[in-house]
XYZ file of C-alpha atoms in Angstrom:
88
model
C 43.154 118.999 117.167
C 39.936 118.651 119.300
C 38.327 114.979 119.044
C 34.455 114.731 119.362
C 33.108 113.050 121.760
C 30.914 109.664 121.141
C 28.807 107.025 122.987
C 28.300 103.749 121.493
C 25.218 101.071 122.782
C 26.349 97.183 121.707
C 23.747 93.842 122.943
C 25.440 91.318 125.991
C 25.686 87.964 124.595
C 26.575 84.027 126.378
C 28.914 82.395 124.435
C 27.939 78.761 125.792
C 30.470 76.581 123.794
C 32.834 77.191 121.104
C 35.706 79.353 122.388
C 38.186 80.167 119.673
C 37.626 77.739 118.303
C 35.162 79.208 116.218
C 37.414 80.913 114.567
C 38.327 78.008 112.398
C 36.158 76.633 109.945
C 35.152 73.088 111.223
C 33.746 73.880 114.511
C 31.031 75.737 115.166
C 29.693 77.729 118.996
C 26.391 78.724 120.438
C 26.015 81.613 121.111
C 22.824 83.948 123.189
C 22.350 87.373 122.855
C 20.673 89.397 125.772
C 19.207 92.853 126.131
C 22.289 93.393 128.448
C 23.336 95.710 127.029
C 26.855 97.729 127.548
C 27.223 102.127 126.922
C 30.525 103.399 126.054
C 30.946 107.243 126.067
C 34.367 108.583 124.681
C 35.081 112.529 125.674
C 38.901 114.091 125.338
C 39.503 114.790 128.829
C 41.371 118.369 129.758
C 45.278 118.456 130.875
C 48.259 121.110 130.784
C 49.722 122.060 127.437
C 51.544 119.104 125.883
C 49.612 116.600 127.088
C 47.064 113.827 125.794
C 44.841 112.037 128.375
C 41.950 110.546 127.674
C 39.573 109.081 130.287
C 38.034 105.955 130.569
C 34.511 105.830 133.377
C 33.513 102.565 134.046
C 29.794 102.372 135.540
C 28.022 99.366 136.051
C 24.048 99.386 137.940
C 25.482 95.695 139.272
C 27.174 98.431 141.832
C 25.200 101.207 143.200
C 27.190 104.195 143.407
C 30.464 102.760 142.356
C 32.220 104.186 139.343
C 35.631 103.476 138.040
C 37.875 106.510 136.590
C 41.156 105.423 134.495
C 43.338 107.272 131.893
C 45.011 106.688 129.039
C 47.353 107.876 126.547
C 49.464 106.826 123.535
C 53.001 105.319 125.494
C 55.687 107.017 123.966
C 58.366 104.157 123.611
C 56.913 101.103 123.261
C 53.896 102.064 121.314
C 50.373 101.009 122.498
C 48.932 102.988 125.665
C 49.572 103.676 128.870
C 46.643 103.522 131.287
C 46.588 105.448 135.094
C 43.690 104.434 137.167
C 42.805 108.971 138.123
C 40.093 108.319 141.579
C 40.250 105.532 143.628
């Protein structure tokens, strides 16, 4: 089964006060929206037969020409995900 590529974007925010207390209805928080955004693009990565591995590429305009590449796959025994840095 080939998974489709997906791209999403979400606005940034700053949590000024509140933290995890806002999960309780007795407390409130103060959040400001920003015009900064996070953009995420997810696509399958080609691997050897029988191996399923997906790539996470992290890029930020705050760092000139900086890219971090990671691969992730479902952990076989314990569940969850295993993450590996692909290129340093």
